[in-house]
mmCIF file of N, CA and C in Angstrom:
data_model
loop_
_atom_site.group_PDB
_atom_site.id
_atom_site.type_symbol
_atom_site.label_atom_id
_atom_site.label_comp_id
_atom_site.label_asym_id
_atom_site.label_seq_id
_atom_site.Cartn_x
_atom_site.Cartn_y
_atom_site.Cartn_z
ATOM 1 N N UNK E 144 -88.398 -48.817 -67.073
ATOM 2 C CA UNK E 144 -89.748 -48.828 -66.571
ATOM 3 C C UNK E 144 -89.850 -47.804 -65.442
ATOM 4 N N UNK E 145 -90.882 -47.034 -65.446
ATOM 5 C CA UNK E 145 -91.112 -46.055 -64.382
ATOM 6 C C UNK E 145 -92.398 -46.414 -63.653
ATOM 7 N N UNK E 146 -92.413 -46.073 -62.390
ATOM 8 C CA UNK E 146 -93.627 -46.298 -61.608
ATOM 9 C C UNK E 146 -94.069 -44.968 -61.015
ATOM 10 N N UNK E 147 -95.338 -44.890 -60.729
ATOM 11 C CA UNK E 147 -95.852 -43.656 -60.139
ATOM 12 C C UNK E 147 -95.519 -43.630 -58.657
ATOM 13 N N UNK E 148 -95.631 -42.473 -58.099
ATOM 14 C CA UNK E 148 -95.402 -42.315 -56.661
ATOM 15 C C UNK E 148 -96.365 -43.187 -55.864
ATOM 16 N N UNK E 149 -97.613 -43.218 -56.303
ATOM 17 C CA UNK E 149 -98.636 -44.033 -55.625
ATOM 18 C C UNK E 149 -98.272 -45.519 -55.684
ATOM 19 N N UNK E 150 -97.823 -46.013 -56.824
ATOM 20 C CA UNK E 150 -97.430 -47.420 -56.952
ATOM 21 C C UNK E 150 -96.251 -47.746 -56.037
ATOM 22 N N UNK E 151 -95.311 -46.798 -55.925
ATOM 23 C CA UNK E 151 -94.169 -46.999 -55.040
ATOM 24 C C UNK E 151 -94.612 -47.103 -53.586
ATOM 25 N N UNK E 152 -95.476 -46.179 -53.155
ATOM 26 C CA UNK E 152 -95.946 -46.173 -51.764
ATOM 27 C C UNK E 152 -96.713 -47.459 -51.453
ATOM 28 N N UNK E 153 -97.598 -47.859 -52.340
ATOM 29 C CA UNK E 153 -98.378 -49.090 -52.129
ATOM 30 C C UNK E 153 -97.440 -50.302 -52.066
ATOM 31 N N UNK E 154 -96.472 -50.377 -52.953
ATOM 32 C CA UNK E 154 -95.521 -51.490 -52.951
ATOM 33 C C UNK E 154 -94.668 -51.522 -51.695
ATOM 34 N N UNK E 155 -94.214 -50.348 -51.258
ATOM 35 C CA UNK E 155 -93.400 -50.277 -50.039
ATOM 36 C C UNK E 155 -94.212 -50.696 -48.822
ATOM 37 N N UNK E 156 -95.474 -50.270 -48.778
ATOM 38 C CA UNK E 156 -96.342 -50.652 -47.653
ATOM 39 C C UNK E 156 -96.573 -52.158 -47.643
ATOM 40 N N UNK E 157 -96.773 -52.746 -48.793
ATOM 41 C CA UNK E 157 -96.979 -54.193 -48.869
ATOM 42 C C UNK E 157 -95.745 -54.949 -48.385
ATOM 43 N N UNK E 158 -94.566 -54.474 -48.751
ATOM 44 C CA UNK E 158 -93.325 -55.115 -48.288
ATOM 45 C C UNK E 158 -93.176 -54.994 -46.780
ATOM 46 N N UNK E 159 -93.495 -53.823 -46.235
ATOM 47 C CA UNK E 159 -93.386 -53.610 -44.794
ATOM 48 C C UNK E 159 -94.339 -54.523 -44.041
ATOM 49 N N UNK E 160 -95.561 -54.667 -44.549
ATOM 50 C CA UNK E 160 -96.531 -55.556 -43.891
ATOM 51 C C UNK E 160 -96.060 -57.002 -43.944
ATOM 52 N N UNK E 161 -95.521 -57.408 -45.058
ATOM 53 C CA UNK E 161 -95.014 -58.773 -45.183
ATOM 54 C C UNK E 161 -93.864 -59.040 -44.237
ATOM 55 N N UNK E 162 -92.985 -58.075 -44.100
ATOM 56 C CA UNK E 162 -91.849 -58.237 -43.187
ATOM 57 C C UNK E 162 -92.313 -58.294 -41.742
ATOM 58 N N UNK E 163 -93.256 -57.432 -41.390
ATOM 59 C CA UNK E 163 -93.762 -57.420 -40.014
ATOM 60 C C UNK E 163 -94.506 -58.705 -39.704
ATOM 61 N N UNK E 164 -95.279 -59.193 -40.629
ATOM 62 C CA UNK E 164 -96.036 -60.430 -40.404
ATOM 63 C C UNK E 164 -95.098 -61.612 -40.222
ATOM 64 N N UNK E 165 -93.929 -61.554 -40.815
ATOM 65 C CA UNK E 165 -92.967 -62.636 -40.683
ATOM 66 C C UNK E 165 -92.447 -62.791 -39.266
ATOM 67 N N UNK E 166 -92.565 -61.761 -38.434
ATOM 68 C CA UNK E 166 -92.088 -61.819 -37.058
ATOM 69 C C UNK E 166 -93.125 -62.437 -36.119
ATOM 70 N N UNK E 167 -94.351 -62.559 -36.550
ATOM 71 C CA UNK E 167 -95.404 -63.094 -35.698
ATOM 72 C C UNK E 167 -95.581 -64.575 -36.024
ATOM 73 N N UNK E 168 -95.370 -65.393 -35.034
ATOM 74 C CA UNK E 168 -95.493 -66.834 -35.216
ATOM 75 C C UNK E 168 -96.758 -67.320 -34.516
ATOM 76 N N UNK E 169 -97.438 -68.251 -35.138
ATOM 77 C CA UNK E 169 -98.682 -68.781 -34.593
ATOM 78 C C UNK E 169 -98.470 -70.213 -34.100
ATOM 79 N N UNK E 170 -99.107 -70.528 -32.993
ATOM 80 C CA UNK E 170 -99.115 -71.884 -32.472
ATOM 81 C C UNK E 170 -100.205 -72.634 -33.240
ATOM 82 N N UNK E 171 -99.893 -73.802 -33.783
ATOM 83 C CA UNK E 171 -100.864 -74.539 -34.596
ATOM 84 C C UNK E 171 -101.749 -75.484 -33.782
ATOM 85 N N UNK E 172 -101.781 -75.316 -32.463
ATOM 86 C CA UNK E 172 -102.663 -76.132 -31.621
ATOM 87 C C UNK E 172 -104.121 -75.842 -31.990
ATOM 88 N N UNK E 173 -105.002 -76.826 -31.862
ATOM 89 C CA UNK E 173 -106.411 -76.600 -32.201
ATOM 90 C C UNK E 173 -107.056 -75.556 -31.285
ATOM 91 N N UNK E 174 -108.011 -74.830 -31.843
ATOM 92 C CA UNK E 174 -108.694 -73.753 -31.121
ATOM 93 C C UNK E 174 -110.090 -74.199 -30.698
ATOM 94 N N UNK E 175 -110.444 -73.888 -29.436
ATOM 95 C CA UNK E 175 -111.758 -74.195 -28.889
ATOM 96 C C UNK E 175 -112.362 -72.937 -28.292
ATOM 97 N N UNK E 176 -113.685 -72.886 -28.288
ATOM 98 C CA UNK E 176 -114.425 -71.760 -27.707
ATOM 99 C C UNK E 176 -114.976 -72.186 -26.352
ATOM 100 N N UNK E 177 -114.718 -71.393 -25.322
ATOM 101 C CA UNK E 177 -115.296 -71.654 -24.003
ATOM 102 C C UNK E 177 -116.693 -71.021 -23.941
ATOM 103 N N UNK E 178 -117.527 -71.575 -23.083
ATOM 104 C CA UNK E 178 -118.867 -71.031 -22.891
ATOM 105 C C UNK E 178 -118.830 -69.777 -22.024
ATOM 106 N N UNK E 179 -120.001 -69.224 -21.761
ATOM 107 C CA UNK E 179 -120.127 -68.000 -20.982
ATOM 108 C C UNK E 179 -119.532 -68.141 -19.583
ATOM 109 N N UNK E 180 -119.498 -69.369 -19.072
ATOM 110 C CA UNK E 180 -118.934 -69.618 -17.738
ATOM 111 C C UNK E 180 -117.436 -69.951 -17.784
ATOM 112 N N UNK E 181 -116.801 -69.689 -18.921
ATOM 113 C CA UNK E 181 -115.375 -69.975 -19.129
ATOM 114 C C UNK E 181 -115.044 -71.460 -18.987
ATOM 115 N N UNK E 182 -115.968 -72.310 -19.396
ATOM 116 C CA UNK E 182 -115.704 -73.750 -19.351
ATOM 117 C C UNK E 182 -115.975 -74.369 -20.718
ATOM 118 N N UNK E 183 -115.426 -75.559 -20.919
ATOM 119 C CA UNK E 183 -115.653 -76.326 -22.134
ATOM 120 C C UNK E 183 -115.481 -77.793 -21.821
ATOM 121 N N UNK E 184 -116.105 -78.638 -22.640
ATOM 122 C CA UNK E 184 -115.893 -80.075 -22.495
ATOM 123 C C UNK E 184 -114.411 -80.370 -22.692
ATOM 124 N N UNK E 185 -113.887 -81.278 -21.902
ATOM 125 C CA UNK E 185 -112.481 -81.649 -22.015
ATOM 126 C C UNK E 185 -112.215 -82.153 -23.433
ATOM 127 N N UNK E 186 -111.400 -81.425 -24.216
ATOM 128 C CA UNK E 186 -111.131 -81.864 -25.592
ATOM 129 C C UNK E 186 -110.302 -83.139 -25.620
ATOM 130 N N UNK E 187 -110.594 -84.011 -26.580
ATOM 131 C CA UNK E 187 -109.811 -85.239 -26.750
ATOM 132 C C UNK E 187 -108.356 -84.910 -27.059
ATOM 133 N N UNK E 188 -108.105 -83.700 -27.576
ATOM 134 C CA UNK E 188 -106.742 -83.273 -27.889
ATOM 135 C C UNK E 188 -105.892 -83.061 -26.636
ATOM 136 N N UNK E 189 -106.537 -83.039 -25.455
ATOM 137 C CA UNK E 189 -105.807 -82.915 -24.191
ATOM 138 C C UNK E 189 -105.779 -84.234 -23.424
ATOM 139 N N UNK E 190 -105.877 -85.342 -24.140
ATOM 140 C CA UNK E 190 -105.935 -86.654 -23.506
ATOM 141 C C UNK E 190 -104.612 -87.078 -22.879
ATOM 142 N N UNK E 191 -103.497 -86.592 -23.420
ATOM 143 C CA UNK E 191 -102.192 -87.053 -22.953
ATOM 144 C C UNK E 191 -101.350 -85.910 -22.412
ATOM 145 N N UNK E 192 -100.469 -86.233 -21.474
ATOM 146 C CA UNK E 192 -99.511 -85.255 -20.963
ATOM 147 C C UNK E 192 -98.671 -84.732 -22.126
ATOM 148 N N UNK E 193 -98.413 -83.436 -22.132
ATOM 149 C CA UNK E 193 -97.639 -82.821 -23.202
ATOM 150 C C UNK E 193 -98.488 -82.241 -24.314
ATOM 151 N N UNK E 194 -99.810 -82.442 -24.236
ATOM 152 C CA UNK E 194 -100.690 -81.903 -25.274
ATOM 153 C C UNK E 194 -101.116 -80.476 -24.933
ATOM 154 N N UNK E 195 -101.563 -79.728 -25.952
ATOM 155 C CA UNK E 195 -101.945 -78.336 -25.761
ATOM 156 C C UNK E 195 -103.053 -77.949 -26.731
ATOM 157 N N UNK E 196 -103.882 -76.995 -26.307
ATOM 158 C CA UNK E 196 -104.923 -76.419 -27.152
ATOM 159 C C UNK E 196 -104.990 -74.920 -26.868
ATOM 160 N N UNK E 197 -105.593 -74.196 -27.803
ATOM 161 C CA UNK E 197 -105.871 -72.779 -27.606
ATOM 162 C C UNK E 197 -107.355 -72.645 -27.266
ATOM 163 N N UNK E 198 -107.665 -71.733 -26.346
ATOM 164 C CA UNK E 198 -109.052 -71.529 -25.936
ATOM 165 C C UNK E 198 -109.370 -70.040 -26.002
ATOM 166 N N UNK E 199 -110.506 -69.740 -26.625
ATOM 167 C CA UNK E 199 -111.008 -68.370 -26.644
ATOM 168 C C UNK E 199 -112.047 -68.240 -25.535
ATOM 169 N N UNK E 200 -111.775 -67.343 -24.596
ATOM 170 C CA UNK E 200 -112.719 -67.064 -23.518
ATOM 171 C C UNK E 200 -113.611 -65.903 -23.938
ATOM 172 N N UNK E 201 -114.892 -65.960 -23.596
ATOM 173 C CA UNK E 201 -115.785 -64.868 -24.010
ATOM 174 C C UNK E 201 -115.433 -63.525 -23.367
ATOM 175 N N UNK E 202 -114.788 -63.550 -22.219
ATOM 176 C CA UNK E 202 -114.481 -62.317 -21.492
ATOM 177 C C UNK E 202 -113.058 -61.813 -21.714
ATOM 178 N N UNK E 203 -112.267 -62.479 -22.553
ATOM 179 C CA UNK E 203 -110.863 -62.097 -22.742
ATOM 180 C C UNK E 203 -110.612 -61.730 -24.199
ATOM 181 N N UNK E 204 -109.719 -60.763 -24.408
ATOM 182 C CA UNK E 204 -109.388 -60.376 -25.774
ATOM 183 C C UNK E 204 -108.235 -61.198 -26.349
ATOM 184 N N UNK E 205 -107.521 -61.944 -25.527
ATOM 185 C CA UNK E 205 -106.403 -62.779 -25.968
ATOM 186 C C UNK E 205 -106.760 -64.251 -25.785
ATOM 187 N N UNK E 206 -106.152 -65.099 -26.591
ATOM 188 C CA UNK E 206 -106.348 -66.538 -26.444
ATOM 189 C C UNK E 206 -105.579 -67.056 -25.236
ATOM 190 N N UNK E 207 -106.057 -68.159 -24.697
ATOM 191 C CA UNK E 207 -105.399 -68.828 -23.580
ATOM 192 C C UNK E 207 -104.831 -70.148 -24.104
ATOM 193 N N UNK E 208 -103.565 -70.401 -23.790
ATOM 194 C CA UNK E 208 -102.963 -71.692 -24.102
ATOM 195 C C UNK E 208 -103.202 -72.602 -22.903
ATOM 196 N N UNK E 209 -103.840 -73.735 -23.139
ATOM 197 C CA UNK E 209 -104.104 -74.708 -22.082
ATOM 198 C C UNK E 209 -103.322 -75.968 -22.421
ATOM 199 N N UNK E 210 -102.638 -76.524 -21.422
ATOM 200 C CA UNK E 210 -101.843 -77.727 -21.640
ATOM 201 C C UNK E 210 -102.075 -78.716 -20.513
ATOM 202 N N UNK E 211 -101.651 -79.934 -20.785
ATOM 203 C CA UNK E 211 -101.758 -81.002 -19.795
ATOM 204 C C UNK E 211 -100.370 -81.534 -19.481
ATOM 205 N N UNK E 212 -100.103 -81.710 -18.194
ATOM 206 C CA UNK E 212 -98.873 -82.355 -17.749
ATOM 207 C C UNK E 212 -99.267 -83.638 -17.019
ATOM 208 N N UNK E 213 -98.292 -84.343 -16.502
ATOM 209 C CA UNK E 213 -98.580 -85.564 -15.743
ATOM 210 C C UNK E 213 -99.347 -85.265 -14.459
ATOM 211 N N UNK E 214 -99.218 -84.025 -13.953
ATOM 212 C CA UNK E 214 -99.865 -83.699 -12.680
ATOM 213 C C UNK E 214 -101.120 -82.838 -12.821
ATOM 214 N N UNK E 215 -101.477 -82.446 -14.042
ATOM 215 C CA UNK E 215 -102.694 -81.657 -14.214
ATOM 216 C C UNK E 215 -102.631 -80.727 -15.407
ATOM 217 N N UNK E 216 -103.401 -79.640 -15.312
ATOM 218 C CA UNK E 216 -103.550 -78.706 -16.418
ATOM 219 C C UNK E 216 -102.977 -77.346 -16.041
ATOM 220 N N UNK E 217 -102.587 -76.592 -17.051
ATOM 221 C CA UNK E 217 -102.117 -75.227 -16.849
ATOM 222 C C UNK E 217 -102.682 -74.334 -17.933
ATOM 223 N N UNK E 218 -102.658 -73.032 -17.669
ATOM 224 C CA UNK E 218 -103.150 -72.082 -18.657
ATOM 225 C C UNK E 218 -102.403 -70.765 -18.569
ATOM 226 N N UNK E 219 -102.228 -70.139 -19.717
ATOM 227 C CA UNK E 219 -101.439 -68.915 -19.795
ATOM 228 C C UNK E 219 -101.913 -68.093 -20.993
ATOM 229 N N UNK E 220 -101.773 -66.786 -20.921
ATOM 230 C CA UNK E 220 -102.025 -65.940 -22.089
ATOM 231 C C UNK E 220 -101.020 -66.336 -23.162
ATOM 232 N N UNK E 221 -101.514 -66.644 -24.342
ATOM 233 C CA UNK E 221 -100.664 -67.269 -25.363
ATOM 234 C C UNK E 221 -99.642 -66.323 -25.996
ATOM 235 N N UNK E 222 -99.860 -65.025 -25.927
ATOM 236 C CA UNK E 222 -98.992 -64.086 -26.635
ATOM 237 C C UNK E 222 -97.757 -63.712 -25.829
ATOM 238 N N UNK E 223 -96.596 -63.913 -26.440
ATOM 239 C CA UNK E 223 -95.324 -63.548 -25.821
ATOM 240 C C UNK E 223 -95.327 -62.059 -25.503
ATOM 241 N N UNK E 224 -94.799 -61.706 -24.352
ATOM 242 C CA UNK E 224 -94.780 -60.312 -23.925
ATOM 243 C C UNK E 224 -93.685 -59.507 -24.630
ATOM 244 N N UNK E 225 -92.882 -60.139 -25.460
ATOM 245 C CA UNK E 225 -91.841 -59.421 -26.191
ATOM 246 C C UNK E 225 -92.413 -58.779 -27.453
ATOM 247 N N UNK E 226 -92.924 -59.577 -28.378
ATOM 248 C CA UNK E 226 -93.438 -59.050 -29.645
ATOM 249 C C UNK E 226 -94.789 -59.645 -30.043
ATOM 250 N N UNK E 227 -95.373 -60.494 -29.186
ATOM 251 C CA UNK E 227 -96.734 -60.958 -29.434
ATOM 252 C C UNK E 227 -96.895 -62.283 -30.147
ATOM 253 N N UNK E 228 -95.824 -62.968 -30.492
ATOM 254 C CA UNK E 228 -95.969 -64.283 -31.116
ATOM 255 C C UNK E 228 -96.613 -65.251 -30.129
ATOM 256 N N UNK E 229 -97.215 -66.307 -30.650
ATOM 257 C CA UNK E 229 -97.864 -67.290 -29.791
ATOM 258 C C UNK E 229 -96.843 -68.296 -29.271
ATOM 259 N N UNK E 230 -96.784 -68.431 -27.949
ATOM 260 C CA UNK E 230 -95.889 -69.400 -27.331
ATOM 261 C C UNK E 230 -96.481 -70.799 -27.464
ATOM 262 N N UNK E 231 -95.658 -71.794 -27.280
ATOM 263 C CA UNK E 231 -96.117 -73.185 -27.297
ATOM 264 C C UNK E 231 -95.442 -73.937 -26.158
ATOM 265 N N UNK E 232 -96.090 -75.000 -25.734
ATOM 266 C CA UNK E 232 -95.551 -75.841 -24.674
ATOM 267 C C UNK E 232 -94.390 -76.664 -25.201
ATOM 268 N N UNK E 233 -93.290 -76.608 -24.488
ATOM 269 C CA UNK E 233 -92.146 -77.485 -24.735
ATOM 270 C C UNK E 233 -92.186 -78.499 -23.589
ATOM 271 N N UNK E 234 -92.881 -79.603 -23.801
ATOM 272 C CA UNK E 234 -93.118 -80.578 -22.734
ATOM 273 C C UNK E 234 -91.819 -81.177 -22.197
ATOM 274 N N UNK E 235 -90.847 -81.411 -23.058
ATOM 275 C CA UNK E 235 -89.586 -82.016 -22.622
ATOM 276 C C UNK E 235 -88.832 -81.100 -21.659
ATOM 277 N N UNK E 236 -88.822 -79.800 -21.937
ATOM 278 C CA UNK E 236 -88.103 -78.849 -21.096
ATOM 279 C C UNK E 236 -88.989 -78.252 -20.000
ATOM 280 N N UNK E 237 -90.293 -78.532 -20.073
ATOM 281 C CA UNK E 237 -91.284 -77.960 -19.146
ATOM 282 C C UNK E 237 -91.211 -76.434 -19.151
ATOM 283 N N UNK E 238 -91.219 -75.882 -20.379
ATOM 284 C CA UNK E 238 -91.226 -74.437 -20.564
ATOM 285 C C UNK E 238 -92.250 -74.076 -21.625
ATOM 286 N N UNK E 239 -92.514 -72.780 -21.721
ATOM 287 C CA UNK E 239 -93.343 -72.222 -22.776
ATOM 288 C C UNK E 239 -92.404 -71.402 -23.642
ATOM 289 N N UNK E 240 -92.283 -71.773 -24.899
ATOM 290 C CA UNK E 240 -91.265 -71.204 -25.769
ATOM 291 C C UNK E 240 -91.876 -70.323 -26.848
ATOM 292 N N UNK E 241 -91.215 -69.207 -27.127
ATOM 293 C CA UNK E 241 -91.602 -68.334 -28.231
ATOM 294 C C UNK E 241 -90.680 -68.632 -29.404
ATOM 295 N N UNK E 242 -91.231 -69.101 -30.511
ATOM 296 C CA UNK E 242 -90.388 -69.476 -31.640
ATOM 297 C C UNK E 242 -89.815 -68.295 -32.414
ATOM 298 N N UNK E 243 -90.343 -67.093 -32.209
ATOM 299 C CA UNK E 243 -89.892 -65.953 -33.010
ATOM 300 C C UNK E 243 -88.538 -65.406 -32.583
ATOM 301 N N UNK E 244 -88.362 -65.170 -31.288
ATOM 302 C CA UNK E 244 -87.142 -64.516 -30.837
ATOM 303 C C UNK E 244 -86.447 -65.249 -29.693
ATOM 304 N N UNK E 245 -86.936 -66.433 -29.331
ATOM 305 C CA UNK E 245 -86.237 -67.270 -28.370
ATOM 306 C C UNK E 245 -86.578 -67.090 -26.906
ATOM 307 N N UNK E 246 -87.587 -66.286 -26.585
ATOM 308 C CA UNK E 246 -87.961 -66.153 -25.176
ATOM 309 C C UNK E 246 -88.479 -67.486 -24.660
ATOM 310 N N UNK E 247 -88.203 -67.741 -23.383
ATOM 311 C CA UNK E 247 -88.698 -68.945 -22.703
ATOM 312 C C UNK E 247 -89.307 -68.528 -21.388
ATOM 313 N N UNK E 248 -90.431 -69.163 -21.067
ATOM 314 C CA UNK E 248 -91.133 -68.878 -19.827
ATOM 315 C C UNK E 248 -91.279 -70.169 -19.039
ATOM 316 N N UNK E 249 -91.231 -70.057 -17.716
ATOM 317 C CA UNK E 249 -91.535 -71.199 -16.864
ATOM 318 C C UNK E 249 -93.043 -71.422 -16.922
ATOM 319 N N UNK E 250 -93.500 -72.581 -16.477
ATOM 320 C CA UNK E 250 -94.921 -72.893 -16.535
ATOM 321 C C UNK E 250 -95.769 -71.979 -15.645
ATOM 322 N N UNK E 251 -95.129 -71.275 -14.714
ATOM 323 C CA UNK E 251 -95.868 -70.308 -13.899
ATOM 324 C C UNK E 251 -95.912 -68.928 -14.553
ATOM 325 N N UNK E 252 -95.406 -68.820 -15.784
ATOM 326 C CA UNK E 252 -95.469 -67.578 -16.543
ATOM 327 C C UNK E 252 -94.273 -66.664 -16.400
ATOM 328 N N UNK E 253 -93.399 -66.914 -15.441
ATOM 329 C CA UNK E 253 -92.239 -66.044 -15.261
ATOM 330 C C UNK E 253 -91.223 -66.271 -16.375
ATOM 331 N N UNK E 254 -90.461 -65.230 -16.654
ATOM 332 C CA UNK E 254 -89.471 -65.293 -17.723
ATOM 333 C C UNK E 254 -88.285 -66.144 -17.283
ATOM 334 N N UNK E 255 -87.970 -67.157 -18.080
ATOM 335 C CA UNK E 255 -86.796 -67.987 -17.830
ATOM 336 C C UNK E 255 -85.609 -67.500 -18.656
ATOM 337 N N UNK E 256 -85.919 -66.944 -19.857
ATOM 338 C CA UNK E 256 -84.868 -66.486 -20.758
ATOM 339 C C UNK E 256 -85.489 -65.468 -21.702
ATOM 340 N N UNK E 257 -84.848 -64.288 -21.825
ATOM 341 C CA UNK E 257 -85.337 -63.208 -22.679
ATOM 342 C C UNK E 257 -85.102 -63.476 -24.145
ATOM 343 N N UNK E 258 -85.508 -62.525 -24.944
ATOM 344 C CA UNK E 258 -85.606 -61.100 -24.702
ATOM 345 C C UNK E 258 -86.847 -60.605 -23.962
ATOM 346 N N UNK E 259 -87.876 -61.413 -23.793
ATOM 347 C CA UNK E 259 -89.051 -60.955 -23.037
ATOM 348 C C UNK E 259 -88.624 -60.578 -21.629
ATOM 349 N N UNK E 260 -89.233 -59.521 -21.110
ATOM 350 C CA UNK E 260 -88.923 -59.063 -19.755
ATOM 351 C C UNK E 260 -90.114 -59.199 -18.815
ATOM 352 N N UNK E 261 -91.321 -59.236 -19.374
ATOM 353 C CA UNK E 261 -92.528 -59.315 -18.551
ATOM 354 C C UNK E 261 -93.073 -60.743 -18.562
ATOM 355 N N UNK E 262 -93.678 -61.171 -17.455
ATOM 356 C CA UNK E 262 -94.247 -62.530 -17.403
ATOM 357 C C UNK E 262 -95.534 -62.632 -18.215
ATOM 358 N N UNK E 263 -95.921 -63.854 -18.477
ATOM 359 C CA UNK E 263 -97.203 -64.136 -19.114
ATOM 360 C C UNK E 263 -98.293 -64.179 -18.045
ATOM 361 N N UNK E 264 -99.507 -63.800 -18.414
ATOM 362 C CA UNK E 264 -100.641 -63.881 -17.493
ATOM 363 C C UNK E 264 -101.046 -65.339 -17.331
ATOM 364 N N UNK E 265 -101.209 -65.768 -16.101
ATOM 365 C CA UNK E 265 -101.573 -67.165 -15.831
ATOM 366 C C UNK E 265 -103.069 -67.313 -15.591
ATOM 367 N N UNK E 266 -103.562 -68.500 -15.842
ATOM 368 C CA UNK E 266 -104.950 -68.879 -15.607
ATOM 369 C C UNK E 266 -104.954 -70.190 -14.836
ATOM 370 N N UNK E 267 -105.917 -70.346 -13.955
ATOM 371 C CA UNK E 267 -106.115 -71.618 -13.265
ATOM 372 C C UNK E 267 -107.040 -72.453 -14.142
ATOM 373 N N UNK E 268 -106.631 -73.676 -14.419
ATOM 374 C CA UNK E 268 -107.434 -74.592 -15.229
ATOM 375 C C UNK E 268 -107.800 -75.766 -14.343
ATOM 376 N N UNK E 269 -109.104 -75.916 -14.099
ATOM 377 C CA UNK E 269 -109.597 -76.913 -13.162
ATOM 378 C C UNK E 269 -110.488 -77.909 -13.902
ATOM 379 N N UNK E 270 -110.214 -79.187 -13.732
ATOM 380 C CA UNK E 270 -111.051 -80.225 -14.315
ATOM 381 C C UNK E 270 -112.198 -80.506 -13.359
ATOM 382 N N UNK E 271 -113.414 -80.247 -13.826
ATOM 383 C CA UNK E 271 -114.623 -80.473 -13.034
ATOM 384 C C UNK E 271 -115.482 -81.484 -13.781
ATOM 385 N N UNK E 272 -115.347 -82.754 -13.384
ATOM 386 C CA UNK E 272 -116.039 -83.821 -14.119
ATOM 387 C C UNK E 272 -115.429 -83.969 -15.487
ATOM 388 N N UNK E 273 -116.234 -83.718 -16.537
ATOM 389 C CA UNK E 273 -115.730 -83.810 -17.916
ATOM 390 C C UNK E 273 -115.543 -82.425 -18.539
ATOM 391 N N UNK E 274 -115.509 -81.385 -17.688
ATOM 392 C CA UNK E 274 -115.363 -80.007 -18.183
ATOM 393 C C UNK E 274 -114.112 -79.345 -17.609
ATOM 394 N N UNK E 275 -113.477 -78.537 -18.441
ATOM 395 C CA UNK E 275 -112.381 -77.700 -17.989
ATOM 396 C C UNK E 275 -112.942 -76.312 -17.661
ATOM 397 N N UNK E 276 -112.660 -75.834 -16.489
ATOM 398 C CA UNK E 276 -113.065 -74.482 -16.070
ATOM 399 C C UNK E 276 -111.795 -73.647 -16.044
ATOM 400 N N UNK E 277 -111.811 -72.499 -16.738
ATOM 401 C CA UNK E 277 -110.635 -71.647 -16.816
ATOM 402 C C UNK E 277 -110.917 -70.363 -16.042
ATOM 403 N N UNK E 278 -110.111 -70.153 -15.009
ATOM 404 C CA UNK E 278 -110.293 -69.001 -14.133
ATOM 405 C C UNK E 278 -109.087 -68.087 -14.258
ATOM 406 N N UNK E 279 -109.322 -66.825 -14.385
ATOM 407 C CA UNK E 279 -108.213 -65.899 -14.525
ATOM 408 C C UNK E 279 -108.521 -64.652 -13.883
#
């Protein structure tokens, strides 16, 4: 069987895209949209310590990971600074972990363990009545 040059190039490109996509991991936390003031009603998904959600801010190009601990809420740019996979809260270890290449971040965004070298951008998450206000 012979293939044309065009078929080879298209097939090779498809394989490369599939391989590259395999390196990007997504956090399966539910996604919420914040209003123009960067606030949203407190989601029921954040009712317990150790829970997490993703929030899209109207003024930001990246999603924010918001989580709840026993002492309050935290927020961070969700994309790992190494290769862009979405980090997730590891409540037991109190870290933010990247499942793709093993980077770990402290809850303040600083790198606890590489390969990532740059910290994550942090956001202040403030509970105001029944609304979460996200400031960054």
